[in-house]
Amino acid sequence: MAYKTLVAASTKPLVLSILSHGKSYGYQIIRNIEQLSNGELEWTDAMLYPVLHRMENEGLIESEWIVLENGRKRKYYSLTPLGKKERETVRSQWMNVNIALNRLWRSDLKLDLG
Amino acid sequence: MEPFNLEKAIENWAKELWKQQGLEPGFIEEIKSNLYDRIDDYLSEGYSEERAFLLATEKLMISPEDVADEYFIARTEGTKTAPWKSKSIFSLLPTNIKIGWRNLTKRKVPVVINISGLAISMAVSFLLWLYVSDQLSYDLHLDDAHRVYRVNYDLNLDGQQSVYSNVAQPVGPTLKEEYPEIEEVVRFYGKGPNHSASFQVGDKQIQSTKVFYAEEAFFKVFKIELIAGSADQALREPNSVVISQALAEKLFSGTDVIGKTIQMGQDASRTLKVTAIIKNSFRTHLPVEALISANIPTRTDKHRWLGGHVYTYLLLNELNDIAGLQEKIPAFCEKYISDYFEEKGGSADLLLQPLTSIYLDEEHIWELYPHGNRTNVLIMAVMMLFLLVIAGINYVNLATARSAERAREVGIRKALGSPRRLLIGQFMTESVLLVLFSGVIAIFLCIALLPVFNDLSGLHLSIGTMMTPVNVISILLLSLVIGLLSGCYPAFYLISFVPVNVLKGRFVKGKRADRFRTLLVISQYSLSSILVIGMLFVGEQTRFIMNKELGYNKTNVVSLKVPNDPATSDKLDVFINEVGTKSSVLGVTSSYNSLSVDANANDPIFETPDGNTVYTSMNRIDVGFDFIRTIKGKLITGRDFERTRGESERHSILINEAAVKQYGWENMATNLKLRSKEPDEHGDYYYQQVIGVVSDFSIGPSYQQVAPLMINLNEWGINHVYVRLNGQETFDGIAQIEASWNELFPNYAFDFTFLDQELNNIYAREAKFLSLLRSVSALIIFITSLGIIGLISFTIETRQKEIAIRKINGASIQAILVLLSRKFGWLIIIANCIAAPIAFYFTRQWLFSYEQRIDLSLWPLIWSIVICLTFTCLALIYHSLQAAKTNPVKSLRYE
């Protein structure tokens, strides 16, 4: 089970990245996360929706209500241009972390510890 | 068992979310949408609806409260705790203020009524408080004022009890020798407001009546602030004078005048050196413009304990044990004074009067200046409280009357889980907001009313002195307190509604609330009635005193003040004789005393025909020939002073009926003789013969019964000339008098008044108080009527349906008016039945402080009922007409 702080920190880049593939809605985002993490990341609505609304306040994503064929309404989210930029920023930040961690975890690494 | 209904289950589940604060409808929709998606997934996996619902809800969230908190945090960026979870009411204050403002602007008419009533009440209450605190603050500004006491003489001579505000000369020094707790004593004397002293510097001549001759210790007892000079030395040397800032400005156009000289007297014969300048004195029973150093001797002769009185003040030491000192006074009197008075068949006591209460205490004999009136101050203080109470009652009544409008709001909020404390906070915030707003308006109203208030109260406040930061904050704090107190009952009343009843529309006007409201209305009417009744009695008593039969005819009498100049005294006879010959003049006389001021108190000794000596206490006036004839007094027995008898008339005196009655001289009045106190060097007494008895007439204010009076013939000590004119020829008469005056006294301006005007001016204080009382009473009635109007408006609204049905069935406007007025009519009668005994009791207590007074009658009570009925009926007529105009269909269709 992934640690809480890591899960919290990763929420924003995950949402931005999922939405970069196209508009989606809350439950679908949760399901995508579950599938992508092989069930390791199980988000609740209490986790996701506040983040979505915060990101919407920050102007990174925008929302719209769409009426479905069965008459129910569903709220879809999509990236704004600012969100796209932010996605690139967080992507490069996480890549840097990923590169550093991958190098550390290589068995043949010799580290200068001073 | 009922089959599972998915939609119903989802709706019930969603209700938990609706209860949470911080979740907006859009969020809840979204979460519901999410739930549907999860359920669809579980259904597609083959789960039953019920199972799918259970699994989906478990997955979705554990606690609706946590979800709401998360949403709030996400929305507000950084706020750690939702405000509805905060223990502090201040965190919800901005929201409550916003909602409160919205509610207040929804129904403007009742809010305007409330604000008007509150603002006017607070403004006038504040002004009255200024008046009351001004009156209570006399002499408090002096350092150690609480340790200073005036010594009064309580004398009983021949059955007549009199309290004098001054005492015999030896009293002060003897007290100081006897009692070490007396740190200092000062004695001084003055000539009183009827006598002016003249001060001259170069060409400038100023008259002042506030002149005293004082011992060196004056400033040790009266710690008046000095602008220049030394308090210890100011009155040490002979012919030193301490003057006020105002007098210095008038004489020298500045205050840097220490060491300069002033000439005193009409002939500028006395030279005084200025040794100190004192700050102008306000709010003191003893306003001083000039203090002249005096070495007051201490008499040692046998009669030293009576006569030649001086004002005597003591400063006690730090212990200030006045009770202990007062206990020792009887022993002091026994040791020094009692024997002398017992010889005269009387007694004497000393009363120690605190400096700080002199101004509002009753006036004793020989008081230098008019006092305030403690009862009047108390009346104003009570009216101030009445105003605030009535305004508070208005607010409570109107707020609870409108409870039906707020009932649904309260029901919904309670159903949604709003805690009681939040609801109370909401309503209290609205109450405080409304009253604070009223407080701000009250501040502006005070400023607008200031000129009128100054005129009515006799104060001279400016905006700056009135609106000090302390006063402004006090008004706002008072508003806060009133808002909190007045808001309590409506707040607790409103939150007591049961949500299910309210939401089902079964809100019934609470019987208990209705009874409480009725009680408040009765209280309002009662307070107003007490004031109306009291005010009418006070007005009647004041008019009675002002118009009371004086015992002489005061109309068409010109009063002239004679110049205080020895050079003019020779010509006064000529003036009087010349004026007496004018065609418009019916009579002319002179007097030492002014008819509009008190006579001099005296303690003459009489001898009866059978040789008995009678020690009396009576007033005395000194007059010229034709006095009784000119003022149109009546001679009961004997004769008046006659010029034709020449010099021997100097040995004649007159007495009045009151003296005859007091001492039982009915059969011997004109055989009485007035004897001198001391024999001459040959051992002979000087006698004057009582030649006649005149009917009683008043001198000065006629509050009290006419006292025994002796009238002495004195053509030389003249201060006033009285001329009775033919009422048809007043202007001609004045012109004739003026011509004679200008011819004989060219250096003195001809300045006259009419005697009746002079007499009316002495009641100026009463007249002003009456105006103030009337104004405040009218205001209280107005505020009460505002409240009643609001209530009537509400009553008609709640009975709209009933009125509509009655109209449809043919009821006339009059019938509707009678229907609505029945209740209020009863309330007015009940209120006046409560108010009458209270008002009559206190009025009786007040009236009994006057020897001359009106009788209590029922007319003020009748007028009070009429006034209450009038404003209630006017309001009812107006609202009834409005109700009558309304189409009944609209009222019924709305219901």
Coordinates of C-alpha atoms in Angstrom, one line a residue, chain B residues 168-454:
Chain B
A168 CA -22.0 83.6 63.5
Q169 CA -18.4 84.7 63.2
P170 CA -16.9 82.8 66.1
V171 CA -18.3 79.4 65.0
G172 CA -15.6 78.5 62.5
P173 CA -12.5 79.4 64.6
T174 CA -14.0 77.9 67.7
L175 CA -14.7 74.6 65.9
K176 CA -11.1 74.5 64.6
E177 CA -9.7 75.1 68.1
E178 CA -11.9 72.4 69.6
Y179 CA -11.5 69.6 67.0
P180 CA -8.1 68.7 65.6
E181 CA -9.7 66.7 62.9
I182 CA -10.6 70.0 61.3
E183 CA -7.6 70.8 59.2
E184 CA -8.6 74.2 58.0
V185 CA -11.5 76.7 58.3
V186 CA -12.3 79.6 56.0
R187 CA -14.8 82.4 56.4
F188 CA -16.0 84.8 53.9
Y189 CA -18.9 87.1 53.1
G190 CA -20.4 88.7 50.1
K191 CA -23.2 91.0 49.3
G192 CA -25.1 88.6 47.2
P193 CA -26.4 88.8 43.6
N194 CA -28.4 91.9 44.3
H195 CA -25.4 94.0 44.9
S196 CA -22.8 94.7 42.4
A197 CA -19.3 95.9 43.0
S198 CA -17.6 98.2 40.5
F199 CA -14.1 97.6 39.2
Q200 CA -12.2 100.1 37.1
V201 CA -9.0 100.0 35.2
G202 CA -8.3 103.1 33.2
D203 CA -11.5 103.9 31.2
K204 CA -12.9 100.4 31.6
Q205 CA -15.5 99.9 34.3
I206 CA -17.0 96.5 35.0
Q207 CA -19.8 95.6 37.5
S208 CA -19.7 92.2 39.1
T209 CA -22.1 90.6 41.6
K210 CA -19.8 87.6 42.2
V211 CA -17.5 89.4 44.7
F212 CA -16.5 88.0 48.1
Y213 CA -14.3 89.1 51.0
A214 CA -12.4 86.2 52.1
E215 CA -9.8 85.1 54.7
E216 CA -6.3 84.0 53.7
A217 CA -7.1 80.3 54.1
F218 CA -9.7 80.4 51.3
F219 CA -7.5 78.5 48.8
K220 CA -6.6 75.9 51.4
V221 CA -10.2 74.9 51.6
F222 CA -11.3 75.6 48.0
K223 CA -8.6 74.3 45.9
I224 CA -9.5 76.3 42.8
E225 CA -7.1 76.1 39.9
L226 CA -4.9 79.2 39.6
I227 CA -3.6 80.4 36.3
A228 CA -1.2 82.8 37.9
G229 CA -0.1 83.7 41.4
S230 CA 0.4 81.7 44.5
A231 CA -2.5 80.2 46.4
D232 CA -0.7 80.5 49.8
Q233 CA 0.0 84.2 49.4
A234 CA -2.8 85.5 47.3
L235 CA -5.0 86.8 50.1
R236 CA -2.4 87.4 52.7
E237 CA -1.9 91.1 52.4
P238 CA -4.7 93.7 52.8
N239 CA -6.2 95.1 49.6
S240 CA -5.3 92.0 47.6
V241 CA -7.7 90.8 45.0
V242 CA -7.8 87.5 43.2
I243 CA -9.8 87.8 39.9
S244 CA -11.2 85.3 37.5
Q245 CA -9.8 84.8 34.0
A246 CA -13.0 86.3 32.5
L247 CA -12.8 89.5 34.7
A248 CA -9.0 89.8 33.8
E249 CA -9.9 89.7 30.1
K250 CA -12.6 92.3 30.5
L251 CA -10.4 94.7 32.6
F252 CA -7.0 94.1 31.2
S253 CA -7.6 92.3 27.9
G254 CA -5.2 89.6 29.2
T255 CA -4.2 87.5 32.2
D256 CA -0.6 88.6 32.7
V257 CA -1.7 91.1 35.3
I258 CA -0.1 90.0 38.6
G259 CA 0.9 93.1 40.5
K260 CA -1.4 95.5 38.6
T261 CA -4.0 97.6 40.4
I262 CA -7.7 97.9 40.1
Q263 CA -9.9 100.7 41.5
M264 CA -12.9 99.5 43.3
G265 CA -16.2 101.3 44.1
Q266 CA -18.4 103.7 42.1
D267 CA -16.0 106.5 43.2
A268 CA -13.0 104.3 42.5
S269 CA -11.9 105.1 46.0
R270 CA -10.3 101.8 46.9
T271 CA -7.1 100.5 45.2
L272 CA -6.6 96.7 45.1
K273 CA -3.6 94.8 43.9
V274 CA -4.1 91.7 41.7
T275 CA -2.3 88.8 43.4
A276 CA -3.6 85.8 41.5
I277 CA -5.9 84.8 38.6
I278 CA -8.3 81.9 38.9
K279 CA -9.7 79.8 36.2
N280 CA -13.3 80.7 35.3
S281 CA -15.6 78.8 37.6
F282 CA -18.4 76.7 36.2
R283 CA -20.4 73.9 37.8
T284 CA -19.9 75.3 41.3
H285 CA -22.5 76.5 43.8
L286 CA -20.1 79.4 44.5
P287 CA -19.1 81.1 41.2
V288 CA -16.4 83.7 42.0
E289 CA -15.2 86.6 39.9
A290 CA -13.3 88.5 42.5
L291 CA -12.0 87.6 46.0
I292 CA -10.8 90.4 48.1
S293 CA -8.6 89.8 51.1
A294 CA -10.4 90.4 54.4
N295 CA -9.4 90.1 58.0
I296 CA -12.7 88.9 59.5
P297 CA -12.7 89.5 63.3
T298 CA -14.0 87.1 65.8
R299 CA -16.5 88.8 68.0
T300 CA -16.3 88.3 71.7
D301 CA -19.4 90.3 72.8
K302 CA -22.4 88.6 74.4
H303 CA -24.4 88.6 71.1
R304 CA -21.5 87.1 69.1
W305 CA -23.5 83.9 68.4
L306 CA -26.2 85.7 66.5
G307 CA -25.9 88.3 63.8
G308 CA -23.1 89.4 61.5
H309 CA -23.1 85.9 59.9
V310 CA -20.3 84.8 57.6
Y311 CA -20.1 81.8 55.3
T312 CA -18.0 79.2 57.0
Y313 CA -16.4 76.1 55.4
L314 CA -14.3 73.4 57.0
L315 CA -11.7 71.1 55.5
L316 CA -11.5 67.9 57.4
N317 CA -8.2 65.9 57.6
E318 CA -7.5 62.8 55.5
L319 CA -9.6 60.6 57.8
N320 CA -12.7 62.6 56.8
D321 CA -14.7 61.3 59.8
I322 CA -17.7 63.5 59.3
A323 CA -20.0 61.2 61.1
G324 CA -17.7 61.3 64.2
L325 CA -17.5 65.1 64.0
Q326 CA -21.3 65.5 63.6
E327 CA -21.7 63.5 66.8
K328 CA -19.6 65.9 68.7
I329 CA -21.6 69.0 67.5
P330 CA -24.4 68.8 70.2
A331 CA -21.7 68.9 72.9
F332 CA -20.1 71.9 71.1
C333 CA -23.4 73.7 71.0
E334 CA -24.1 72.9 74.6
K335 CA -20.7 74.3 75.6
Y336 CA -20.7 77.5 73.6
I337 CA -24.1 78.4 72.0
S338 CA -27.1 76.9 73.8
D339 CA -27.1 79.2 76.8
Y340 CA -27.4 82.3 74.6
F341 CA -30.3 80.9 72.6
E342 CA -32.1 79.5 75.6
E343 CA -32.2 83.0 77.1
K344 CA -34.0 84.0 74.0
G345 CA -36.4 81.0 74.4
G346 CA -34.9 79.2 71.4
S347 CA -32.2 76.7 70.4
A348 CA -29.4 76.4 67.9
D349 CA -27.7 73.5 66.2
L350 CA -24.9 73.3 63.6
L351 CA -25.4 71.3 60.5
L352 CA -22.3 70.2 58.5
Q353 CA -23.3 70.1 54.8
P354 CA -21.0 68.3 52.3
L355 CA -19.7 70.7 49.7
T356 CA -20.6 68.3 46.8
S357 CA -24.2 68.2 47.7
I358 CA -24.9 71.9 48.4
Y359 CA -26.0 72.7 44.8
L360 CA -28.7 70.1 44.7
D361 CA -29.8 70.4 48.3
E362 CA -32.7 72.7 49.2
E363 CA -31.8 76.3 49.6
H364 CA -31.4 77.7 53.0
I365 CA -31.8 81.3 54.1
W366 CA -29.2 83.6 52.7
E367 CA -28.0 81.3 50.0
L368 CA -25.9 83.3 47.6
Y369 CA -27.1 81.8 44.4
P370 CA -30.0 79.7 43.2
H371 CA -29.6 76.0 43.5
G372 CA -30.4 73.1 41.2
N373 CA -33.2 70.7 42.1
R374 CA -32.4 67.2 43.1
T375 CA -35.9 66.0 42.4
N376 CA -35.7 67.4 38.9
V377 CA -32.4 65.6 38.2
L378 CA -34.0 62.4 39.5
I379 CA -37.0 62.9 37.2
M380 CA -34.7 63.3 34.2
A381 CA -32.7 60.2 35.2
V382 CA -35.9 58.2 35.5
M383 CA -37.1 59.5 32.1
M384 CA -33.8 58.5 30.6
L385 CA -34.3 54.9 31.8
F386 CA -37.9 55.0 30.7
L387 CA -36.8 56.0 27.2
L388 CA -34.4 53.1 26.9
V389 CA -36.8 50.6 28.4
I390 CA -39.6 51.6 26.0
A391 CA -37.3 51.4 23.0
G392 CA -36.1 48.0 24.1
I393 CA -39.7 46.8 24.6
N394 CA -40.6 48.1 21.1
Y395 CA -37.8 46.0 19.7
V396 CA -38.7 42.9 21.5
N397 CA -42.3 43.2 20.6
L398 CA -41.7 43.8 16.9
A399 CA -39.1 41.1 16.7
T400 CA -41.3 38.4 18.3
A401 CA -44.4 39.7 16.4
R402 CA -42.6 39.0 13.1
S403 CA -41.6 35.5 14.3
A404 CA -43.9 33.8 11.8
E405 CA -41.8 35.1 8.9
R406 CA -38.6 33.6 10.4
A407 CA -40.3 30.4 11.6
R408 CA -39.7 28.5 8.3
E409 CA -36.1 29.7 8.1
V410 CA -35.5 28.4 11.6
G411 CA -37.3 25.1 10.9
I412 CA -35.3 24.4 7.8
R413 CA -32.0 25.2 9.5
K414 CA -32.8 23.1 12.5
A415 CA -33.9 20.2 10.2
L416 CA -30.6 20.5 8.4
G417 CA -28.7 20.1 11.6
S418 CA -27.8 23.6 12.5
P419 CA -26.8 23.8 16.2
R420 CA -28.8 26.0 18.5
R421 CA -25.8 28.2 19.4
L422 CA -25.4 29.1 15.7
L423 CA -29.0 30.1 15.4
I424 CA -28.8 32.1 18.6
G425 CA -25.7 33.7 17.3
Q426 CA -27.4 34.6 14.1
F427 CA -30.4 36.4 15.7
M428 CA -28.2 38.1 18.3
T429 CA -26.0 39.4 15.5
E430 CA -29.0 40.8 13.8
S431 CA -30.2 42.4 17.0
V432 CA -26.8 44.0 17.7
L433 CA -26.4 45.1 14.1
L434 CA -29.7 46.9 14.1
V435 CA -29.1 48.6 17.5
L436 CA -25.5 49.5 16.6
F437 CA -26.8 51.1 13.5
S438 CA -29.3 53.0 15.6
G439 CA -26.4 54.0 17.9
V440 CA -24.5 55.6 15.0
I441 CA -27.7 57.5 13.9
A442 CA -28.2 58.5 17.5
I443 CA -24.7 60.2 17.5
F444 CA -25.7 62.3 14.6
L445 CA -29.1 63.1 16.1
C446 CA -27.4 64.3 19.3
I447 CA -25.4 66.8 17.2
A448 CA -28.5 67.9 15.4
L449 CA -30.5 68.3 18.7
L450 CA -27.7 70.1 20.6
P451 CA -28.9 73.7 20.1
V452 CA -32.4 72.8 21.2
F453 CA -31.0 70.8 24.1
N454 CA -28.7 73.7 25.3

